[in-house]
GROMACS .gro file of C-alpha atoms in nm:
model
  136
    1UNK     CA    1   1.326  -0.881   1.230
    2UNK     CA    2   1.140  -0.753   0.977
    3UNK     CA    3   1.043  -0.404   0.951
    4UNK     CA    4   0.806  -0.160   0.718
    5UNK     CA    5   0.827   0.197   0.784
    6UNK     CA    6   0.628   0.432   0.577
    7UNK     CA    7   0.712   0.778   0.510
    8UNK     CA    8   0.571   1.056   0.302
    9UNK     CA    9   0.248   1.160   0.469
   10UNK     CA   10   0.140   1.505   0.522
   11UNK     CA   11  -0.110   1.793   0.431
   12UNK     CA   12  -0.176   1.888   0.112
   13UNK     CA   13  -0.444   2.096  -0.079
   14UNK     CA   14  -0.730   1.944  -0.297
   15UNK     CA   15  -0.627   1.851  -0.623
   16UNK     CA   16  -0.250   1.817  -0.544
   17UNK     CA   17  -0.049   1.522  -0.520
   18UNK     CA   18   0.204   1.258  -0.275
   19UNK     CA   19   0.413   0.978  -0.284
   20UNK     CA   20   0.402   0.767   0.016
   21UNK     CA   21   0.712   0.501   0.050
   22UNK     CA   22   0.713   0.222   0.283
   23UNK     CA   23   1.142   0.129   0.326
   24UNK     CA   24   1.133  -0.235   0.379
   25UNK     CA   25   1.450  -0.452   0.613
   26UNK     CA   26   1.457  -0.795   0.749
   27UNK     CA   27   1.271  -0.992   0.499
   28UNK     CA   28   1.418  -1.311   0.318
   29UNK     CA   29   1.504  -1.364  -0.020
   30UNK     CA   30   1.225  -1.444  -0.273
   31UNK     CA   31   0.941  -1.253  -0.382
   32UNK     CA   32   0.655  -1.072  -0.193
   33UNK     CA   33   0.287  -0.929  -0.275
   34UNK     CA   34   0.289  -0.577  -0.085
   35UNK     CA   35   0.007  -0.374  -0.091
   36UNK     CA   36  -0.145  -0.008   0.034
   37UNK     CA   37  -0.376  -0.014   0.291
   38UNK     CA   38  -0.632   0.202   0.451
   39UNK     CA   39  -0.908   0.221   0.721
   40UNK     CA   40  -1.236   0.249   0.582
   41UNK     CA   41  -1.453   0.340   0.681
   42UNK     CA   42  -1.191   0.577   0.843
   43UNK     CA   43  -1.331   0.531   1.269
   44UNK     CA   44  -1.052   0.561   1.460
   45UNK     CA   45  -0.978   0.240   1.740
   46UNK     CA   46  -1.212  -0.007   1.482
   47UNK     CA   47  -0.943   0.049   1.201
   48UNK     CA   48  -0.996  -0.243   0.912
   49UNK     CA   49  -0.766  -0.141   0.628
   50UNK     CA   50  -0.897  -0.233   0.342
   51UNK     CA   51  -0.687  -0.309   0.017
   52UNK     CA   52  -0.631  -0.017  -0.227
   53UNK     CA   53  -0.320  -0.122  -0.482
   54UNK     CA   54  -0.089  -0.412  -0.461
   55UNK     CA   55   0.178  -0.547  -0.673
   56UNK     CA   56   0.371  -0.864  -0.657
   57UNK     CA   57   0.756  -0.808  -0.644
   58UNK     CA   58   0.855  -1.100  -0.853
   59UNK     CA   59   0.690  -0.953  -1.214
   60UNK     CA   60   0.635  -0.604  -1.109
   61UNK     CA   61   0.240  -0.680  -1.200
   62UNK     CA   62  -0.022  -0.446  -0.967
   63UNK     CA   63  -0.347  -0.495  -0.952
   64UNK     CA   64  -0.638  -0.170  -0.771
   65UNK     CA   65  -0.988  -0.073  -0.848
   66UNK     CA   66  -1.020   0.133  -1.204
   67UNK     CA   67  -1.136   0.396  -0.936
   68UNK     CA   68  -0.842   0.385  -0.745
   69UNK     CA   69  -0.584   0.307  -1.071
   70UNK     CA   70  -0.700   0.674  -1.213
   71UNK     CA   71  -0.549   0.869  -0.910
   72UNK     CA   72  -0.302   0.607  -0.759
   73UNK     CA   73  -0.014   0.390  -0.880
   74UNK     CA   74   0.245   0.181  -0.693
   75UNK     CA   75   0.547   0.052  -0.759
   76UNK     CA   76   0.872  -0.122  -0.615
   77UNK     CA   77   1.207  -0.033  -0.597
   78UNK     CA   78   1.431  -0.395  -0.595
   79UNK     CA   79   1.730  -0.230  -0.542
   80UNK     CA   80   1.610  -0.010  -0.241
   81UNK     CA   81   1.334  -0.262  -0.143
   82UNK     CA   82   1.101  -0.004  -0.091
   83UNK     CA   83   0.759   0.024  -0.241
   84UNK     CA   84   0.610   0.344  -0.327
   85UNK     CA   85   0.201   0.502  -0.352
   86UNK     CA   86   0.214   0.781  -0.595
   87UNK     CA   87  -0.128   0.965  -0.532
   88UNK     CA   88  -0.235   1.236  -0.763
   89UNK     CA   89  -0.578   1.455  -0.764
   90UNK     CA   90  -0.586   1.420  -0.402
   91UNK     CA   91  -0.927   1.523  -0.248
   92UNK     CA   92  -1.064   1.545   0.079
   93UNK     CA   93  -1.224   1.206   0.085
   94UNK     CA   94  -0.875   1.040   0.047
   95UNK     CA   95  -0.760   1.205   0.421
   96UNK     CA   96  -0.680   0.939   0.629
   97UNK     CA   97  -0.412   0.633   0.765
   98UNK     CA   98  -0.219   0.484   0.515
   99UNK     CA   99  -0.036   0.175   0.562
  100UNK     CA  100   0.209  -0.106   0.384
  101UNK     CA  101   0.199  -0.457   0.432
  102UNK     CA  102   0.388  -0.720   0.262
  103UNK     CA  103   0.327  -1.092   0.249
  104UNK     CA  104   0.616  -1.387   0.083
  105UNK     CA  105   0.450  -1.548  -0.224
  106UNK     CA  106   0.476  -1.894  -0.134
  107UNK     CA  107   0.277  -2.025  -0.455
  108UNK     CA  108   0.572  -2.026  -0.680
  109UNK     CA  109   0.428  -1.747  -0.884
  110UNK     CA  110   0.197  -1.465  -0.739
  111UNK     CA  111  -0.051  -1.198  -0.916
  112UNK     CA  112  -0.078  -0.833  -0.870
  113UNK     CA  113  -0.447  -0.968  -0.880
  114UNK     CA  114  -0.388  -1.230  -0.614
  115UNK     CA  115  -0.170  -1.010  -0.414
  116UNK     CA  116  -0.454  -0.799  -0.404
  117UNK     CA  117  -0.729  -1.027  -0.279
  118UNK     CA  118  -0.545  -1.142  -0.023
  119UNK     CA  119  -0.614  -0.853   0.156
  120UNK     CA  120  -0.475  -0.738   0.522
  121UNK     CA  121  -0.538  -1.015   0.696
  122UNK     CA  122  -0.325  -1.245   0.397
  123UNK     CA  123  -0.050  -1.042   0.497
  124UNK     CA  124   0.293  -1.098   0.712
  125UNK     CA  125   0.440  -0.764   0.756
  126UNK     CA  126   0.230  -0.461   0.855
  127UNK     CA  127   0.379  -0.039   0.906
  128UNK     CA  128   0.252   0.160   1.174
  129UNK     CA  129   0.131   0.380   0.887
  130UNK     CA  130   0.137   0.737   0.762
  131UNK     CA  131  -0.115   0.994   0.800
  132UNK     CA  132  -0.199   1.187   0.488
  133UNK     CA  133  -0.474   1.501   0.502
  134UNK     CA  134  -0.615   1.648   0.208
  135UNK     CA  135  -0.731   2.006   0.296
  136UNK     CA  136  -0.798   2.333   0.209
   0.00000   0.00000   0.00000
């Protein structure tokens, strides 16, 4: 059974910073896109995560808005199969659900770009998710 848990969420001040992880078990050999999700816009019980990063397992290549690439990186850990949202400059507009997915490249060779326009519903695997606030 596969399972994504995602850790890492909590309160933190305007301008500081997180790392989210999402521990990943179950999954098959091969290589995965796996992506950071959140709700926006952020109305609880109509939730539609929307795509922020990805990266594709296989190549380590990631693919997010320049927006989102100037606060946020991701990144995966083979060893630990775990992926990773390291969010800096936080601010109050960021406050919210955050969530992992993963999906099995089945094209032979996957994209951080493709991995990225799959978007949630192109995904396999889904987390429950991890609430971050941004706050003063």
């Amino acid at each position: 059974q596969v399972q994504l848990v995602e850790s890492g969420g909590g309160s933190v001040q305007p301008g500081g910073s997180l790392r989210l992880s999402c521990a990943v078990s179950g999954v098959t050999s091969g290589t995965y896109c796996m992506g950071w999700f959140r709700p926006l816009p952020p109305v609880p019980g109509k939730e539609r995560p929307e795509a922020l990063i990805a990266i594709y397992t296989g190549d380590g290549s990631t693919y997010a808005p320049e927006s989102v690439k100037a606060r946020f990186a991701i990144s995966h850990d083979n060893t630990k199969n775990t992926l990773y949202l390291q969010m800096n400059n936080l601010k109050p507009d960021d406050s919210g659900m955050y969530y992992c997915a993963a999906a099995k490249c089945v094209r032979g060779h996957c994209t951080g770009d493709y991995c990225y326009t799959i978007g949630w519903i192109g995904m396999d695997y889904y987390g429950k998710g991890t609430l971050v606030t941004v706050s003063s």
